[in-house]
Amino acid sequence: MHDCKATRERLNELVGSCEDAQLLKELRQCEACNGEYASLRNTLRLADQAFRAAAPADDFWPAYHARLRQSLENVSKVEAASTPAEWSRVPASLLAFFTASVRVPVPIAAILLLVLSATVDFALRSRRSPVTAPPIIVTKTVEVPVIREKTVTQVVYRRRDRREVASRNANVNPRVPRQNEATLVSLSGFTPTNEVKVTIIKGSYRDEK
Amino acid sequence: MIDSEEELIRQAQRADSDAFCALAERYERRIYSLAFHYCHDSEDAEDLSQEVWLRAYQAIRTFRGDSSFYTWLRRITINCFLNHRRAKSLVGRRPGIEVSSLELVSNAAVSSLDSECMLHNQILLEKVRQALSELTTQQRLIFLLKHYEGMTYEEISEAVGCSTGTAKKSVSRAIAKLRTRLEVAAGKTECVPCTAGEF
């Protein structure tokens, strides 16, 4: 479906290129759009004619060249004067060497970059885990003291009467302090012997004769 | 005599001003005409085009041949034009018929034409100048780049620093101004649409 408004919006792009075959076909079918297109072409043709007519005469160019040459010489002098003395001492060949550049196609440059990055990566990895010599196994006997635990059982016998006497004394006189309790217990177990053996120790007293 | 452009560029990169002048002679008319239609003044156009060549001479060591020399030169030209616009506002400047510009019509070019045709061209040129002077400098530059240099909208938007929509509107506006000034009536069908790419 032909749309005159949409077609005319695209005419400016068509003028000068004539590449849109579909649009050209539509123009042939619509007289109004075709007239608009012809008007645009005529406008630009007249503009081109005016541009060509505005070209300067041939006698204009010698003076133009002379002025350009003079300007270039002035620029060269200014550049030479502003060049630092250090640079002027550097040999031109050395300067050209350091400022030289080489044009490398993008695929080759990409491959070179990949190879360089892989090399750097490999170098870094090998630096982190250095290769060491295999370990030497040495057999050595070491005496280790073994601690053995020893269980000692001790049987302690106690006399029952001690406990009975103690309980008896506790019933008779519960207010007696416990420190006297040991004395009583020790006397109750004493058994007198059948034979009396008297031992006289002389000189025990001062007035003894 | 060096004929190869590559050799001339190499010589110019070694600060050979003669080689650079030989290089400039190949494109000076194109650059000057572009500057003239941009400035609408022959003296401004000469100054602007000379500035383009000076900048190109100073920067030619940076030319690496990634694009054609003219593409590289055209970028310098556009930058010069944009800087010129900022430095010297030409917006609103409406020069009248300038005698010097009318004198620019080449005698050699019109030698085969009669005086009536010459006068016709002068009037035509003045109308085009008036139409373009009604545009802003950016619109004028965009129109010239499109229809004088044959650049695509994408190239123009990248070079000038605007959107492709702005570039299209500028061209559309310029054509509308030209149609009005040149009094080209719409609906005339004497021009048959081309089918093979000729214009």
XYZ file of C-alpha atoms in Angstrom:
408
model
C 0.000 0.000 0.000
C 1.574 3.275 -1.087
C 1.812 5.958 1.580
C 2.606 9.376 0.118
C 3.588 10.889 3.471
C 5.974 8.095 4.348
C 7.421 8.077 0.839
C 8.116 11.812 0.839
C 9.903 11.537 4.174
C 12.344 9.159 2.532
C 12.888 11.216 -0.603
C 15.773 13.225 0.822
C 17.676 10.020 1.415
C 16.884 8.816 -2.059
C 18.068 11.971 -3.788
C 21.709 11.515 -4.536
C 21.828 7.788 -4.048
C 19.069 6.166 -6.162
C 19.695 2.908 -4.334
C 16.225 2.150 -3.054
C 14.616 0.159 -5.873
C 11.396 -0.353 -3.933
C 10.999 3.383 -3.397
C 11.702 4.104 -7.051
C 9.014 1.600 -8.000
C 6.546 3.357 -5.707
C 7.492 6.724 -7.235
C 6.648 5.482 -10.705
C 3.217 4.466 -9.503
C 2.414 7.772 -7.753
C 2.476 10.904 -9.884
C 2.456 13.290 -6.914
C 5.420 11.616 -5.196
C 7.265 11.381 -8.491
C 6.770 15.119 -9.017
C 8.068 15.817 -5.528
C 11.096 13.685 -6.206
C 11.740 15.470 -9.515
C 11.508 18.807 -7.744
C 14.103 17.752 -5.185
C 16.440 16.543 -7.906
C 16.080 19.801 -9.789
C 16.838 21.762 -6.648
C 20.037 19.878 -5.976
C 21.033 20.004 -9.634
C 20.767 23.785 -9.595
C 22.756 23.909 -6.346
C 25.480 21.794 -7.921
C 25.510 24.083 -10.931
C 25.967 27.060 -8.619
C 28.764 25.307 -6.727
C 30.615 24.617 -9.950
C 30.151 28.191 -11.106
C 31.700 29.424 -7.863
C 35.048 27.851 -8.629
C 37.813 30.453 -8.550
C 39.641 31.468 -11.703
C 42.909 29.846 -12.625
C 44.871 33.007 -11.897
C 43.719 32.746 -8.320
C 45.870 29.708 -7.518
C 49.481 30.966 -7.945
C 48.957 33.543 -5.214
C 47.243 30.886 -3.117
C 50.241 28.561 -3.533
C 52.696 31.298 -2.673
C 50.825 32.121 0.494
C 50.631 28.454 1.454
C 54.356 27.952 0.852
C 55.186 31.006 2.944
C 52.947 29.757 5.757
C 54.614 26.340 5.677
C 58.060 27.886 5.911
C 56.971 29.978 8.870
C 55.574 26.910 10.585
C 58.812 24.997 9.949
C 60.863 27.823 11.450
C 58.656 27.996 14.521
C 58.819 24.245 14.991
C 62.592 24.238 14.611
C 62.944 27.043 17.131
C 60.687 25.336 19.639
C 62.491 21.997 19.398
C 64.450 21.373 22.629
C 68.245 21.355 22.397
C 68.437 17.866 23.931
C 66.424 16.425 21.117
C 68.485 18.123 18.488
C 71.572 16.399 19.854
C 70.030 12.964 19.592
C 70.983 11.346 16.308
C 68.125 11.319 13.878
C 68.463 7.629 13.243
C 68.157 6.792 16.928
C 65.159 9.056 17.264
C 63.566 7.474 14.222
C 64.224 4.027 15.697
C 62.427 4.807 18.941
C 59.539 6.563 17.263
C 59.140 3.976 14.539
C 56.019 1.883 14.477
C 55.100 -1.260 12.634
C 51.663 -1.927 11.250
C 50.498 -5.368 12.261
C 47.218 -6.932 11.096
C 44.718 -7.397 13.895
C 44.547 -11.253 13.735
C 48.332 -11.530 13.962
C 48.413 -9.027 16.784
C 45.735 -11.007 18.626
C 47.680 -14.261 18.190
C 50.869 -12.630 19.423
C 49.065 -11.267 22.461
C 47.647 -14.721 23.234
C 51.063 -16.345 22.939
C 52.604 -13.666 25.148
C 49.923 -14.014 27.805
C 50.238 -17.816 27.771
C 54.014 -17.538 28.192
C 53.676 -15.134 31.104
C 51.044 -17.348 32.717
C 53.242 -20.444 32.359
C 56.234 -18.596 33.825
C 54.212 -17.430 36.805
C 52.815 -20.909 37.471
C 56.227 -22.546 37.301
C 57.562 -19.940 39.713
C 54.833 -20.665 42.248
C 55.425 -24.469 42.280
C 59.148 -25.082 41.715
C 60.211 -28.580 40.696
C 62.181 -30.284 43.577
C 64.351 -33.424 43.671
C 62.706 -36.694 44.863
C 63.090 -37.154 48.668
C 65.745 -39.619 50.006
C 64.278 -42.203 52.381
C 66.560 -42.973 55.372
C 65.650 -45.762 57.806
C 66.590 -44.999 61.417
C 65.651 -46.944 64.533
C 64.611 -44.826 67.437
C 63.997 -46.260 70.921
C 60.832 -44.995 72.367
C 60.232 -45.535 76.121
C 56.977 -47.298 76.772
C 55.201 -46.341 79.947
C 53.512 -49.297 81.543
C 50.948 -48.730 84.171
C 51.196 -50.880 87.389
C 48.166 -51.507 89.541
C 48.884 -51.979 93.233
C 46.210 -53.269 95.510
C 46.555 -52.673 99.248
C 44.257 -54.260 101.715
C 43.709 -52.366 104.915
C 42.219 -54.142 107.862
C 40.459 -52.270 110.569
C 39.243 -53.497 113.901
C 35.548 -53.480 114.370
C 35.600 -52.886 118.166
C 36.979 -49.431 117.634
C 33.884 -48.423 115.832
C 31.646 -50.042 118.475
C 33.454 -48.301 121.373
C 33.240 -45.080 119.579
C 29.542 -45.442 119.074
C 29.061 -46.399 122.717
C 30.967 -43.416 123.998
C 28.956 -41.276 121.754
C 25.746 -42.563 123.327
C 26.945 -42.177 126.958
C 28.317 -38.706 126.740
C 27.430 -36.991 123.541
C 28.705 -33.644 124.831
C 32.299 -34.863 125.147
C 34.408 -33.238 122.515
C 35.595 -35.482 119.742
C 39.250 -34.904 120.470
C 39.008 -36.942 123.688
C 37.408 -39.740 121.790
C 40.747 -40.992 120.457
C 42.179 -41.414 123.950
C 39.262 -43.499 125.103
C 39.395 -45.672 122.102
C 43.080 -46.378 122.587
C 42.658 -47.483 126.236
C 39.759 -49.756 125.678
C 41.778 -52.089 123.524
C 44.549 -52.534 126.076
C 44.950 -56.061 127.438
C 47.058 -56.617 130.617
C 49.694 -59.270 130.546
C 49.830 -62.282 132.836
C 53.313 -61.631 134.151
C 54.220 -58.422 135.847
C 57.609 -57.281 135.008
C 58.862 -54.370 137.027
C 61.745 -52.376 135.838
C 63.274 -49.898 138.216
C 65.161 -47.094 136.775
C 67.549 -45.561 139.228
C 68.359 -41.935 139.503
C 65.173 -40.744 138.079
C 64.477 -38.387 140.948
C 66.791 -36.097 142.985
C 66.069 -37.383 146.449
C 66.066 -40.999 145.486
C 68.495 -43.210 147.456
C 58.800 14.752 -10.245
C 57.064 12.480 -7.773
C 53.676 11.266 -8.921
C 52.795 8.712 -6.310
C 50.626 10.059 -3.516
C 52.178 7.600 -1.073
C 55.639 8.847 -1.891
C 54.536 12.461 -1.569
C 53.068 11.659 1.831
C 56.294 9.963 2.924
C 58.334 12.966 1.781
C 55.951 15.367 3.502
C 56.238 13.349 6.699
C 59.977 14.098 6.564
C 59.102 17.815 6.648
C 59.520 18.263 2.910
C 57.354 21.310 2.251
C 57.690 20.953 -1.535
C 56.203 17.469 -1.393
C 53.430 18.736 0.838
C 52.659 21.580 -1.584
C 52.475 19.052 -4.400
C 50.100 17.045 -2.289
C 48.016 20.118 -1.514
C 47.648 20.977 -5.185
C 45.687 17.778 -5.689
C 42.954 18.691 -3.246
C 43.154 22.463 -2.811
C 40.248 23.277 -5.133
C 37.970 20.853 -3.367
C 38.916 22.130 0.079
C 38.652 25.746 -1.006
C 35.210 25.248 -2.566
C 33.970 23.521 0.556
C 35.287 26.381 2.655
C 33.774 28.943 0.305
C 30.290 27.454 0.503
C 30.654 27.124 4.227
C 31.856 30.688 4.841
C 30.092 32.528 2.004
C 33.081 34.782 1.792
C 36.100 34.388 -0.475
C 38.591 35.877 1.990
C 37.290 33.764 4.862
C 37.353 30.733 2.601
C 40.974 31.377 1.672
C 41.967 31.853 5.315
C 40.071 28.763 6.380
C 41.477 26.558 3.643
C 45.015 27.792 4.374
C 44.482 26.931 8.016
C 43.370 23.456 6.979
C 46.621 22.950 5.065
C 48.745 24.236 7.900
C 47.106 21.893 10.350
C 47.472 19.035 7.927
C 51.172 19.855 7.520
C 51.690 19.872 11.269
C 49.792 16.623 11.713
C 50.937 14.693 8.680
C 53.406 12.676 10.747
C 50.400 11.121 12.476
C 48.899 9.942 9.186
C 49.327 6.161 9.108
C 47.409 5.339 5.979
C 44.523 3.642 7.775
C 42.179 5.609 5.519
C 42.703 7.516 2.310
C 44.605 10.769 2.504
C 41.534 12.760 1.513
C 39.402 11.122 4.217
C 42.053 12.088 6.754
C 42.267 15.593 5.291
C 38.495 15.970 5.320
C 38.406 15.215 9.031
C 40.927 17.990 9.629
C 38.829 20.254 7.440
C 35.672 19.570 9.424
C 37.485 20.189 12.705
C 38.827 23.470 11.345
C 35.345 24.477 10.244
C 33.871 23.649 13.634
C 36.618 25.584 15.423
C 36.112 28.459 13.004
C 32.427 28.438 13.867
C 33.209 28.648 17.557
C 35.839 31.340 17.144
C 33.958 33.511 14.755
C 30.229 33.259 15.012
C 28.781 33.441 11.583
C 25.249 32.725 12.708
C 22.900 35.403 11.568
C 25.417 36.889 9.208
C 23.576 37.651 6.010
C 26.024 38.962 3.465
C 24.671 40.596 0.385
C 25.911 39.968 -3.082
C 29.635 40.029 -2.783
C 31.499 41.342 -5.768
C 34.538 39.215 -5.060
C 32.484 36.045 -5.088
C 30.892 36.936 -8.364
C 34.331 37.595 -9.778
C 35.301 34.090 -8.820
C 33.396 32.684 -11.742
C 36.120 31.367 -13.876
C 36.596 33.112 -17.178
C 38.086 29.974 -18.564
C 35.164 27.918 -17.379
C 32.607 30.196 -18.955
C 34.501 31.005 -22.106
C 32.173 28.772 -24.083
C 29.133 30.241 -22.483
C 27.476 33.406 -23.568
C 27.008 36.322 -21.231
C 23.398 35.349 -20.585
C 24.424 31.985 -19.234
C 27.127 33.595 -17.119
C 24.648 35.999 -15.629
C 22.275 33.128 -15.005
C 24.955 31.276 -13.070
C 25.763 34.337 -11.000
C 22.134 34.809 -10.056
C 21.852 31.111 -9.292
C 24.918 31.217 -7.103
C 23.603 34.153 -5.186
C 20.291 32.388 -4.564
C 22.079 29.297 -3.302
C 24.243 31.447 -1.063
C 21.204 33.206 0.329
C 19.440 29.912 0.953
C 22.438 28.416 2.740
C 23.022 31.579 4.747
C 19.574 31.104 6.287
C 20.815 27.903 7.869
C 22.956 27.572 10.951
C 26.617 26.828 10.312
C 26.156 23.266 11.498
C 23.181 22.686 9.202
C 25.132 24.190 6.329
C 28.156 22.038 7.047
C 26.011 18.905 7.246
C 24.327 19.711 3.938
C 27.660 20.327 2.225
C 29.116 17.113 3.590
C 26.105 15.186 2.372
C 25.628 16.638 -1.095
C 29.059 18.045 -1.858
C 31.210 15.354 -0.285
C 28.813 12.425 -0.638
C 29.210 11.307 2.959
C 26.635 9.047 4.598
C 24.531 10.237 7.518
C 26.472 7.951 9.835
C 29.804 9.400 8.717
C 28.455 12.929 9.084
C 27.063 12.330 12.554
C 30.383 10.885 13.672
C 32.442 13.690 12.128
C 30.273 16.583 13.276
C 29.288 15.090 16.608
C 25.524 14.965 16.250
C 22.880 12.291 15.859
C 21.897 10.879 12.482
C 18.429 12.285 13.061
C 19.875 15.770 13.413
C 21.896 15.254 10.251
C 18.818 14.158 8.308
C 16.787 17.101 9.570
C 19.579 19.501 8.627
C 19.710 18.177 5.086
C 15.939 18.273 4.792
C 15.862 21.846 6.037
C 18.612 22.892 3.637
C 16.812 21.372 0.665
C 13.593 23.110 1.673
C 15.420 26.465 1.831
C 17.018 25.865 -1.529
C 13.694 24.928 -3.088
C 12.160 28.129 -1.826
C 15.038 30.328 -2.958
C 15.500 28.647 -6.291
C 11.746 28.704 -6.815
C 11.607 25.113 -7.877
C 7.950 24.209 -7.982
C 6.834 20.885 -6.641
C 5.042 18.477 -8.927
C 7.132 19.054 -12.014
C 7.762 15.727 -13.584
C 10.273 16.591 -16.211
C 12.852 14.648 -14.295
C 12.348 10.916 -14.654
C 13.517 8.943 -11.641
C 16.806 7.277 -12.268
C 17.084 3.534 -12.189
C 20.767 2.957 -12.600
C 22.200 5.163 -9.918
C 22.970 8.204 -12.054
C 22.339 11.605 -10.610
